[in-house]
mmCIF file of C-alpha atoms and ligand atoms in Angstrom:
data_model
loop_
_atom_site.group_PDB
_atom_site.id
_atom_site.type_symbol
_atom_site.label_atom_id
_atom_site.label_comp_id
_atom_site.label_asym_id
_atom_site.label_seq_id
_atom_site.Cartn_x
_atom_site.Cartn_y
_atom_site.Cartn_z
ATOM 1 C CA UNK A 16 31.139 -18.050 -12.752
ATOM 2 C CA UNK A 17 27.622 -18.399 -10.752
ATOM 3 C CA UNK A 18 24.602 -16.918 -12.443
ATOM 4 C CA UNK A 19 22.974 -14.200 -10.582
ATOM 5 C CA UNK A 20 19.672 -14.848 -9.452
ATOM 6 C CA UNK A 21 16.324 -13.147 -8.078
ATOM 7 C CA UNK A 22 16.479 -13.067 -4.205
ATOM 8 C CA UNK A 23 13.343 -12.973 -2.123
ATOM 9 C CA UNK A 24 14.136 -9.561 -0.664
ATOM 10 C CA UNK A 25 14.201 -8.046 -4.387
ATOM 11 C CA UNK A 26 10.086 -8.322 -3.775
ATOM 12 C CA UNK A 27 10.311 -6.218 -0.658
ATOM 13 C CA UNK A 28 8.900 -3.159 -1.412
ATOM 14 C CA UNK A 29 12.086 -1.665 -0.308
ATOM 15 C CA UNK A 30 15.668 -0.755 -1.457
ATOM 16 C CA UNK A 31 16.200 -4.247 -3.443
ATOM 17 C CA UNK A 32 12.681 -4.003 -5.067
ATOM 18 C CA UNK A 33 13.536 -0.594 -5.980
ATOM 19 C CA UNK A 34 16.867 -1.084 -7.605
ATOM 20 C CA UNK A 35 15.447 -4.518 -9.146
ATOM 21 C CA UNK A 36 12.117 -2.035 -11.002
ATOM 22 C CA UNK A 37 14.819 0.038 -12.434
ATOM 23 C CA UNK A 38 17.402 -1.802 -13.464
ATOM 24 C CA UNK A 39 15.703 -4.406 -15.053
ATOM 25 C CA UNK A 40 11.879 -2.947 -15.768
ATOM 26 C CA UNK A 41 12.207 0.889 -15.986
ATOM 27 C CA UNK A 42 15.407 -0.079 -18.138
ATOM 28 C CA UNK A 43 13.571 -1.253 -20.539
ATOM 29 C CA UNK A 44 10.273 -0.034 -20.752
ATOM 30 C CA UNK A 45 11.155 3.347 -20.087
ATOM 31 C CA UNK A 46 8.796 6.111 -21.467
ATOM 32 C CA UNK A 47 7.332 9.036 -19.653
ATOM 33 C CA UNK A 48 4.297 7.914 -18.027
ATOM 34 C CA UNK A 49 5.973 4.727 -15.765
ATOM 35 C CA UNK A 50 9.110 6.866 -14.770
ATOM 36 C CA UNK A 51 6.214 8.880 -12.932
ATOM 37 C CA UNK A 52 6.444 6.236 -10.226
ATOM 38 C CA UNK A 53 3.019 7.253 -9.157
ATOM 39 C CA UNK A 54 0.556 4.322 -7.757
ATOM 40 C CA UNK A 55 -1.580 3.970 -10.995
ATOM 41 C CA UNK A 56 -0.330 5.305 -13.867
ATOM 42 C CA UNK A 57 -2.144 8.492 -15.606
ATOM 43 C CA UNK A 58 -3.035 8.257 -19.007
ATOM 44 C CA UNK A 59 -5.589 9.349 -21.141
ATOM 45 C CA UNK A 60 -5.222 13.325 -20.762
ATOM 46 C CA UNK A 61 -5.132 13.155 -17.154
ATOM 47 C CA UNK A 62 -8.317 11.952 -17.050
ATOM 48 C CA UNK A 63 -7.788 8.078 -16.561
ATOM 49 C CA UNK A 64 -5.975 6.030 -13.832
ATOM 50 C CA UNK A 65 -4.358 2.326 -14.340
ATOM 51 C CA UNK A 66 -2.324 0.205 -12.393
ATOM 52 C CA UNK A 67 -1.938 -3.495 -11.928
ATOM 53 C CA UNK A 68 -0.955 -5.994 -8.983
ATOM 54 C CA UNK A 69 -0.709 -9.261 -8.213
ATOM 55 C CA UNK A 70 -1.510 -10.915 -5.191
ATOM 56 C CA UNK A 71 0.240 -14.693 -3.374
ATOM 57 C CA UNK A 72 -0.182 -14.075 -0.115
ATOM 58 C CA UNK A 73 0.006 -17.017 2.583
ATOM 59 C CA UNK A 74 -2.222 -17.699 4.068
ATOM 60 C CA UNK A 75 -5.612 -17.772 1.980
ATOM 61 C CA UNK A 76 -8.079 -16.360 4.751
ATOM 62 C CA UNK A 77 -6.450 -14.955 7.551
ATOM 63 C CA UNK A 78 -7.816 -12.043 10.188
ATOM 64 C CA UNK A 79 -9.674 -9.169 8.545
ATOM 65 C CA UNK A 80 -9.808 -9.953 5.366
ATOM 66 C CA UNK A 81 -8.403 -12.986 2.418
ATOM 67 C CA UNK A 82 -6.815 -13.191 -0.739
ATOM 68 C CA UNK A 83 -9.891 -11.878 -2.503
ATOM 69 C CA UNK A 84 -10.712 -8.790 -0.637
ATOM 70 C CA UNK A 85 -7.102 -8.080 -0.872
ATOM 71 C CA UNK A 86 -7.172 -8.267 -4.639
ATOM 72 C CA UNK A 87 -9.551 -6.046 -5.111
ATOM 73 C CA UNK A 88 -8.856 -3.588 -2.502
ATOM 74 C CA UNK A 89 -5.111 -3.656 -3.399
ATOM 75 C CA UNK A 90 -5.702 -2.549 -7.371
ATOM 76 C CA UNK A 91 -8.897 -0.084 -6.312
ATOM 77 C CA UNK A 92 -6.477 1.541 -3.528
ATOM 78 C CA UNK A 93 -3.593 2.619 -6.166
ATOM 79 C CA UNK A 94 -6.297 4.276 -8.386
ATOM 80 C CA UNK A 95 -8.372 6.178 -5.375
ATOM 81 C CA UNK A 96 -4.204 6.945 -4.804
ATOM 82 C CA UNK A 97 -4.225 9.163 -7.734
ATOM 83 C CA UNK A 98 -7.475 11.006 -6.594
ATOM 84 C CA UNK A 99 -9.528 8.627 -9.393
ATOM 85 C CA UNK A 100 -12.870 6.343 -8.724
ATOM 86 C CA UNK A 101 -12.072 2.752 -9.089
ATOM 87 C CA UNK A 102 -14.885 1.850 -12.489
ATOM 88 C CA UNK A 103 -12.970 -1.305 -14.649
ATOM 89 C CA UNK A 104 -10.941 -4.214 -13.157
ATOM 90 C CA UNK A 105 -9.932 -7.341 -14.660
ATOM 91 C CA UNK A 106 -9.297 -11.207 -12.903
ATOM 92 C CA UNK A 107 -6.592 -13.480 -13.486
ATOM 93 C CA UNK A 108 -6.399 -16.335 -11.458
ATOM 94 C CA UNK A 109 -3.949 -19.171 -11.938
ATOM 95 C CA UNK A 110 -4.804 -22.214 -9.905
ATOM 96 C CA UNK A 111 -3.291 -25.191 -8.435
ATOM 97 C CA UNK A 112 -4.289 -28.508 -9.391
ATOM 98 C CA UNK A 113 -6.803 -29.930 -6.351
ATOM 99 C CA UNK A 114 -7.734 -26.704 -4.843
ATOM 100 C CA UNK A 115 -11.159 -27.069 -3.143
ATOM 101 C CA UNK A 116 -13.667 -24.927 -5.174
ATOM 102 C CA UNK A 117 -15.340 -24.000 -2.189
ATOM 103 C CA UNK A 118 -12.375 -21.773 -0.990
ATOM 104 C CA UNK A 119 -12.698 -20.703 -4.634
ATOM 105 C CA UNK A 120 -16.090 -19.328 -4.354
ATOM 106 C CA UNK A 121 -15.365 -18.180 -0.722
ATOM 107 C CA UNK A 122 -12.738 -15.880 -2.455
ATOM 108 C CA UNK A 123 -14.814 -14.530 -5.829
ATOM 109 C CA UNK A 124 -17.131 -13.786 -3.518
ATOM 110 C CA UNK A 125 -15.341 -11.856 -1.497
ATOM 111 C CA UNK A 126 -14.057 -10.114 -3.683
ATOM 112 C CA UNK A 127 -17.344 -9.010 -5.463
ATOM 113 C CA UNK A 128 -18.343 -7.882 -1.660
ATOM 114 C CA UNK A 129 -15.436 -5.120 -2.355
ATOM 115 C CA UNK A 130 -15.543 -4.226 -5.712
ATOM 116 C CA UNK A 131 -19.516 -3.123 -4.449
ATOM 117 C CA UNK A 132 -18.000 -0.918 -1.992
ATOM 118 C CA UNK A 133 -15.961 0.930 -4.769
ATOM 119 C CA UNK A 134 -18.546 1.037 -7.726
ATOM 120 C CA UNK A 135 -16.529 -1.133 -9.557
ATOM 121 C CA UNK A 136 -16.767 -4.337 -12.191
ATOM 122 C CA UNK A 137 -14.830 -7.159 -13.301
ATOM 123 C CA UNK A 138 -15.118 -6.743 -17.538
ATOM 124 C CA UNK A 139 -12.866 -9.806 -18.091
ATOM 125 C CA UNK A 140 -10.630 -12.059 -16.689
ATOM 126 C CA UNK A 141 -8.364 -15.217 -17.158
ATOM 127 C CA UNK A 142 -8.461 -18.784 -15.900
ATOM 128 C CA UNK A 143 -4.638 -20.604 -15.472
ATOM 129 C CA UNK A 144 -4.957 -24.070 -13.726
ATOM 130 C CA UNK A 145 -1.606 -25.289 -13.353
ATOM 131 C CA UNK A 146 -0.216 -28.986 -12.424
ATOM 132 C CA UNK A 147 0.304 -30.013 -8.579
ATOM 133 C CA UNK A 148 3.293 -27.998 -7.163
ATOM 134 C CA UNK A 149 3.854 -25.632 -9.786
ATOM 135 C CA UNK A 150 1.873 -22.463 -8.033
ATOM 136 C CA UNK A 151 0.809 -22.677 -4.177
ATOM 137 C CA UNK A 152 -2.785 -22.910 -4.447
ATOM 138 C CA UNK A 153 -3.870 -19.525 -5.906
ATOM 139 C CA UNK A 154 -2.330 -16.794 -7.198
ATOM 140 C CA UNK A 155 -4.359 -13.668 -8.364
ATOM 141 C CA UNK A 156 -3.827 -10.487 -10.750
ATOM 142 C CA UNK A 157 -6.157 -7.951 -10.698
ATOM 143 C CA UNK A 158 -5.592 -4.345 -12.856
ATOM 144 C CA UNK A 159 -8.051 -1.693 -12.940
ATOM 145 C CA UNK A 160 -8.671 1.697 -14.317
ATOM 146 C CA UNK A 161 -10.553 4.211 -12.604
ATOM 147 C CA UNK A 162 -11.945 7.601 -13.739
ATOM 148 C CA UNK A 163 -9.522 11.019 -11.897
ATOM 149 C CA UNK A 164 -11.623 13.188 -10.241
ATOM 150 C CA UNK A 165 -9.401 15.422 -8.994
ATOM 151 C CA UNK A 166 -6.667 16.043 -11.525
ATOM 152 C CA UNK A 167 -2.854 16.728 -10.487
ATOM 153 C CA UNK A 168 -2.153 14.890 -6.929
ATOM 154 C CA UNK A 169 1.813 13.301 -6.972
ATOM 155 C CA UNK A 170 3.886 12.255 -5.559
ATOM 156 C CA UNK A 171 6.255 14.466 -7.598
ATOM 157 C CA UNK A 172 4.789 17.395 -5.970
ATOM 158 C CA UNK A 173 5.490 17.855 -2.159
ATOM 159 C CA UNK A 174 6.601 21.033 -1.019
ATOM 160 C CA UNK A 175 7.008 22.481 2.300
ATOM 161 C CA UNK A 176 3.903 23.732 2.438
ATOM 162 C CA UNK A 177 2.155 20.548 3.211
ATOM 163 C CA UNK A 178 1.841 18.664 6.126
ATOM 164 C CA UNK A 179 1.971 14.973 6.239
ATOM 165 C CA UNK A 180 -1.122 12.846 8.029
ATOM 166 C CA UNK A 181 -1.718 9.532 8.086
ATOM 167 C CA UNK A 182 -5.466 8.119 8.059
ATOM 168 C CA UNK A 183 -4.804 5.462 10.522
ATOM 169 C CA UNK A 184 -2.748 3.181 13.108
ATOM 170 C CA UNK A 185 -0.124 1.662 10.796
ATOM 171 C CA UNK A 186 1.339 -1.944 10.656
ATOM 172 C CA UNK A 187 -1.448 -4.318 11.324
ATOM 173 C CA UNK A 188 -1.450 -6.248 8.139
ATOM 174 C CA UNK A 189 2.314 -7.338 8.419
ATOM 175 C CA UNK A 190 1.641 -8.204 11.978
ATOM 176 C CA UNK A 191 -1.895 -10.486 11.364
ATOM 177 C CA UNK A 192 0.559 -12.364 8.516
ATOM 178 C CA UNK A 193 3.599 -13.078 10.584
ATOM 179 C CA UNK A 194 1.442 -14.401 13.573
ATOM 180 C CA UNK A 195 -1.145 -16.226 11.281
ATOM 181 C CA UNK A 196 1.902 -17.948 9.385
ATOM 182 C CA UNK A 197 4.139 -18.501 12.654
ATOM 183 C CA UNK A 198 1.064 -20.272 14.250
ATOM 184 C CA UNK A 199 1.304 -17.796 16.968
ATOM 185 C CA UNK A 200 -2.038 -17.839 19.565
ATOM 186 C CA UNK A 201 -2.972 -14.031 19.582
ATOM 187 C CA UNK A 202 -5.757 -13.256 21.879
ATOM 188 C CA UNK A 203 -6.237 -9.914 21.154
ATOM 189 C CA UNK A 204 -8.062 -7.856 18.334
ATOM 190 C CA UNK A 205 -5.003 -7.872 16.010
ATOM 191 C CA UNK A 206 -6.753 -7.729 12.383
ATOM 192 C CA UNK A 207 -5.270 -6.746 8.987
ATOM 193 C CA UNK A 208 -6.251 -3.700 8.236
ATOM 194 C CA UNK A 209 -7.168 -4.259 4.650
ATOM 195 C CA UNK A 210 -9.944 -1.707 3.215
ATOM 196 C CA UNK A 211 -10.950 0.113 0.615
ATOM 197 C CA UNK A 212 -9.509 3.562 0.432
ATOM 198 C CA UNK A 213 -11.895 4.685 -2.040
ATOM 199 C CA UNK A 214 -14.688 6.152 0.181
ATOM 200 C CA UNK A 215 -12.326 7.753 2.572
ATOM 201 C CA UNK A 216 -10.410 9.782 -0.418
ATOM 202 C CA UNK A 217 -13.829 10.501 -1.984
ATOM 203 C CA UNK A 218 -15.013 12.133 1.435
ATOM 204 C CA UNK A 219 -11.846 14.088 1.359
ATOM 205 C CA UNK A 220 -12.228 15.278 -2.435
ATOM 206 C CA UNK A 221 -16.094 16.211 -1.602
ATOM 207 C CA UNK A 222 -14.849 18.575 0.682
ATOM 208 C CA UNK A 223 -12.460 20.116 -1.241
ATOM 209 C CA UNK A 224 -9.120 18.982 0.872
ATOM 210 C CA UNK A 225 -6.033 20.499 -1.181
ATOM 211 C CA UNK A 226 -4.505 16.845 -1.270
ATOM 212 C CA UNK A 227 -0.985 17.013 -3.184
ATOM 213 C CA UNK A 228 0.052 13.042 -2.404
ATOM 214 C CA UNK A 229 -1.646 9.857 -1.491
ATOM 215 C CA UNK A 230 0.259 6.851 -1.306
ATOM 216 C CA UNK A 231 -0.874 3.257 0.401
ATOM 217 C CA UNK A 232 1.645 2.241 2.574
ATOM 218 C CA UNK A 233 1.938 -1.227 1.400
ATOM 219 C CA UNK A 234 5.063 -3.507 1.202
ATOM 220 C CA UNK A 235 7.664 -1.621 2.841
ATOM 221 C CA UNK A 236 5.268 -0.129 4.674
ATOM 222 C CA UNK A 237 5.681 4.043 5.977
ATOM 223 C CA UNK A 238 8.981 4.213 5.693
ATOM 224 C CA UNK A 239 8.598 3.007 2.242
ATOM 225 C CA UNK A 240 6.494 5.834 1.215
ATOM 226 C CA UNK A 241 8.001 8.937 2.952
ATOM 227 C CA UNK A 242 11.270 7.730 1.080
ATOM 228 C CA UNK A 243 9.837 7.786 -1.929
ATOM 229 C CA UNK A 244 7.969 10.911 -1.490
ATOM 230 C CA UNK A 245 10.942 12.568 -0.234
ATOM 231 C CA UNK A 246 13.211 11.119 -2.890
ATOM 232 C CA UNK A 247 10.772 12.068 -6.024
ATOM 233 C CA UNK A 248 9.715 15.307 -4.546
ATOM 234 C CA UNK A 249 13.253 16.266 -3.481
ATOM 235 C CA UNK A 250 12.581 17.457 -0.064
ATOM 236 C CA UNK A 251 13.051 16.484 3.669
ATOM 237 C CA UNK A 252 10.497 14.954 4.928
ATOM 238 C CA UNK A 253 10.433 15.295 9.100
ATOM 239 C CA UNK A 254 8.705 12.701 11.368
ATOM 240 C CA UNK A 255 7.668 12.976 14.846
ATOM 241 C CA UNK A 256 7.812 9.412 16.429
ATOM 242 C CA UNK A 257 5.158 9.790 19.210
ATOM 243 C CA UNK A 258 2.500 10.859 16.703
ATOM 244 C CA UNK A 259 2.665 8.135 14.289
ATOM 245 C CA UNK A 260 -0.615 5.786 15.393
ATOM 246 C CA UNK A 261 0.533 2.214 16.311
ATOM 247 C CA UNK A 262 -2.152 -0.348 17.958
ATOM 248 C CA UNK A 263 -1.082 -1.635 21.330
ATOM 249 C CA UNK A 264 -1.373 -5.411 19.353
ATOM 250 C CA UNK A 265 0.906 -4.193 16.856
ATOM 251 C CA UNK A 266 3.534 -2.526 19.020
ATOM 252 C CA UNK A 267 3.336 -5.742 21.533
ATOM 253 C CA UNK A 268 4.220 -8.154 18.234
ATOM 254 C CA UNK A 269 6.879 -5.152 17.430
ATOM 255 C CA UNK A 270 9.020 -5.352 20.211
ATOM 256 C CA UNK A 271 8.489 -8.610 20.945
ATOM 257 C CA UNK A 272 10.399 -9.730 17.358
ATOM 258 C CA UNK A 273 12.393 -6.793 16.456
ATOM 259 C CA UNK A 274 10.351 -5.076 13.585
ATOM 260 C CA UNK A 275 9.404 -1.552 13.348
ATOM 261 C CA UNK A 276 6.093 -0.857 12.755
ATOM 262 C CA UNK A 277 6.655 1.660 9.866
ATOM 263 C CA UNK A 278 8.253 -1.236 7.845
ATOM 264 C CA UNK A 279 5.509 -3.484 8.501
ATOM 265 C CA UNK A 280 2.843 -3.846 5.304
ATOM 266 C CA UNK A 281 -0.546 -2.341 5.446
ATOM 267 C CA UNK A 282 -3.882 -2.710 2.964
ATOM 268 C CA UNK A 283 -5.764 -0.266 4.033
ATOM 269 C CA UNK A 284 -3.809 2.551 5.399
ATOM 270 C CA UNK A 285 -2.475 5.866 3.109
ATOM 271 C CA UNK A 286 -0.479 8.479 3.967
ATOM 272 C CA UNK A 287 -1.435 12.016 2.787
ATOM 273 C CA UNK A 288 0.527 15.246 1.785
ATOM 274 C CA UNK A 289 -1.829 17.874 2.337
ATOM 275 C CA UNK A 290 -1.076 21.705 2.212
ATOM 276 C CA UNK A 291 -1.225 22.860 5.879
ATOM 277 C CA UNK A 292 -4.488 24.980 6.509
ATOM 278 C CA UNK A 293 -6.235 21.975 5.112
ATOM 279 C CA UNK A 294 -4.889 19.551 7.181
ATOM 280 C CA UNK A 295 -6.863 19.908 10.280
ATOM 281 C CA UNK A 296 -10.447 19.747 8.361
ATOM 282 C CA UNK A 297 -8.710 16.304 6.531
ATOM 283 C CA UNK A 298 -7.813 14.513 10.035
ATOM 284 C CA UNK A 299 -11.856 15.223 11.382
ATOM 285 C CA UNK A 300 -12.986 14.406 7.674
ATOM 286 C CA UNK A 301 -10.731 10.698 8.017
ATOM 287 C CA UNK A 302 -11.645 10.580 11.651
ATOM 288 C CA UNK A 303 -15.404 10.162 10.634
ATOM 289 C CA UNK A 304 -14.608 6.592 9.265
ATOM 290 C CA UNK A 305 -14.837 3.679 12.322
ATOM 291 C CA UNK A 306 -11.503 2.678 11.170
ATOM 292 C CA UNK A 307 -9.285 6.127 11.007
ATOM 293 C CA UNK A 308 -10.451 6.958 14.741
ATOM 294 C CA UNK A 309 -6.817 7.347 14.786
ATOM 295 C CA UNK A 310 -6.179 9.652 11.784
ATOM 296 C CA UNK A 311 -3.406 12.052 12.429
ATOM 297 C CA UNK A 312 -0.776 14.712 11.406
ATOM 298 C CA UNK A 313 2.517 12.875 11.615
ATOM 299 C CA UNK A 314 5.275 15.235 10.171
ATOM 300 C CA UNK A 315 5.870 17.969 8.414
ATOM 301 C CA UNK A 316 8.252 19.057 5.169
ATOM 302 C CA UNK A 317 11.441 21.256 5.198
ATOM 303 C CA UNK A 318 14.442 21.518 3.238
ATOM 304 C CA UNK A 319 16.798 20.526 5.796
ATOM 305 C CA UNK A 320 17.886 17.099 4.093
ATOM 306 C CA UNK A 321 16.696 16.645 0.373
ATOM 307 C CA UNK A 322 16.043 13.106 -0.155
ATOM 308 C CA UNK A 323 15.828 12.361 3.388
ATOM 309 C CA UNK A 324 12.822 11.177 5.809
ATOM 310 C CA UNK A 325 13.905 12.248 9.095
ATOM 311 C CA UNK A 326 12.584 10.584 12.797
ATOM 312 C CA UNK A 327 12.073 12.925 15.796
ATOM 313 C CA UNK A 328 11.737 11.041 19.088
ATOM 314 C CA UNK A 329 9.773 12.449 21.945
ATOM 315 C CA UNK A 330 12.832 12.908 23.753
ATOM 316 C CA UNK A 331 14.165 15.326 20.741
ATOM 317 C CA UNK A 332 16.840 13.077 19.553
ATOM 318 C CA UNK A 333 16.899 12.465 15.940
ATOM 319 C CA UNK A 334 17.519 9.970 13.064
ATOM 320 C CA UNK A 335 17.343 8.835 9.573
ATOM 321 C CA UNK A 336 14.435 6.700 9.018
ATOM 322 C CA UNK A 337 15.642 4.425 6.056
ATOM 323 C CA UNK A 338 13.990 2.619 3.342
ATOM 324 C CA UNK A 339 13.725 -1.071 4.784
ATOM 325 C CA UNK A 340 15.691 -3.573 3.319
ATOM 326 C CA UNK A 341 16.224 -7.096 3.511
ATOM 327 C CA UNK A 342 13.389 -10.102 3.536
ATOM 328 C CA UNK A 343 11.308 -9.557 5.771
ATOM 329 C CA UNK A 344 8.352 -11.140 5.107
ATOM 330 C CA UNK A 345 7.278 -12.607 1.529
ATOM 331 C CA UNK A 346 3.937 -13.276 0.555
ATOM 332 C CA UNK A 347 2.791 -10.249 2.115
ATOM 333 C CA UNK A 348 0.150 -10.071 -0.481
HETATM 334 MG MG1 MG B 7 0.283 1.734 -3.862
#
């Protein structure tokens, strides 16, 4: 009998990822705090945030950002996630034999650029250099803890009084990927959108927003997230099609190959469960960043299909927007 084995789609971010976390990992660390399933974990009393990630993605450098930035923003983003400020982060680095330590520096360096942007430091680290062939150039893990400012946001606790936004147009790090790794000539201004998060939630918290969830849509993407939310806060979470942002680069590449933009991966983009009268004052407070000019209220909750995310298109027809699944692009990150 043939040996089951681990399948590139069961590091999606999607339905195989899923069902891979919890039969294998949630089996058996189970406890309390992970089956959460929040972005960074909350420990400490509530008053500490930690989460961990590791990034491989292919290219090294590619439009908007590199493996570096990514690292750091990718760790700060799940603790500014659960309302916290990104303080502590650690480095681990394995290398590949005859990597050019000027792409090495290129990368530290960005990544100190970002961890200045979130108030953070690196208090230790680990060095792996491996043989020829045995890791593609660089792999990176970076975990962080970060100190909650505002206590109680989850993604456990969605009702139908909020509203859902979303701080800007989605999809444009999955896109820059795909066309940096198919070669593709591009043109246009298609850039990841890989940011910090932290300065945008901060600007929300100083104002007092009555944020319930935050959740960067990474692998997986939207649809990833309102599935989730929808799922762990048991509600029915309603989508109107023609008011989720997507660039006109992004939505070119989109129907051009066949994705959907709410599946593709993003770095620097978060959707937000906010209760209703606040969610005006939130889009103008995200709409002050250069990079959320196209912040907006995408959906709303109801009760109408526990569990479910539902898509409204602009010509009132309706459907089930699903968790993706399948591979559809590795090394995302
Ligand atoms: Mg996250």
């Amino acid at each position: 009998m043939k040996k089951k084995t681990i399948t590139l789609a069961q590091g999606n971010g999607g339905e195989e990822n899923n069902e891979l976390i919890s039969k294998v990992f949630y089996k058996a660390f189970k406890n309390e705090i992970l089956e959460q399933s929040e972005d960074a974990a909350v420990i400490h009393g509530g008053e500490l945030a930690f989460s961990t990630d590791s990034f491989t993605v292919s290219p090294l450098f590619f439009a908007g950002a590199d493996i570096g930035k990514l690292a750091v923003c990718g760790t700060c983003n799940d603790l500014a996630m659960m309302g916290a400020k990104p303080k502590y982060l650690t480095c681990s680095v394995i290398i590949e034999e005859g990597f050019e330590l000027e792409s090495l520096e290129r990368i530290v360096e960005s990544m100190q650029r970002e961890l200045e942007i979130n108030g953070a430091i690196v208090v230790s680290g680990d060095t792996k250099v491996v043989p020829r062939g045995s890791v593609d150039k660089i792999f990176i893990n970076t975990t962080g803890i970060g100190e909650i400012i505002k206590k109680g946001i989850s993604s456990n606790s969605i009702t139908c009084d909020d509203v859902i936004l979303v701080n800007r147009d989605i999809g444009c790090h999955g896109a820059t990927i795909f066309v940096a790794r198919e070669g593709m000539e591009m043109s246009s201004a298609l850039e990841s959108d890989c940011n910090s998060l932290y300065p945008q939630v901060k600007a929300l918290l100083d104002a007092n927003i009555a944020i319930t969830a935050m959740r960067d849509a990474t692998r997986g993407g939207a649809a990833a997230v309102l599935n989730e939310w929808a799922k762990q806060s048991d509600v029915c979470i309603e989508v109107e099609e023609e008011k989720i942002p997507v660039s006109d680069e992004v939505g070119g590449i989109c129907e051009m190959l066949g994705f959907e933009a709410t599946a593709l991966a993003n770095e620097g983009t978060f959707v937000l469960a906010v209760k209703k009268e606040d969610s005006d004052k939130a889009v103008e407070i995200l709409k002050s960043f250069d990079v959320c000019a196209k912040a907006s209220i995408i959906g709303s909750v109801t009760s109408m299909h526990p569990k479910k995310v539902i898509l409204k298109s602009a010509w009132g027809t309706k459907r089930f927007l699903e968790t993706p699944t399948g591979e559809l692009l590795p090394r995302i990150c």
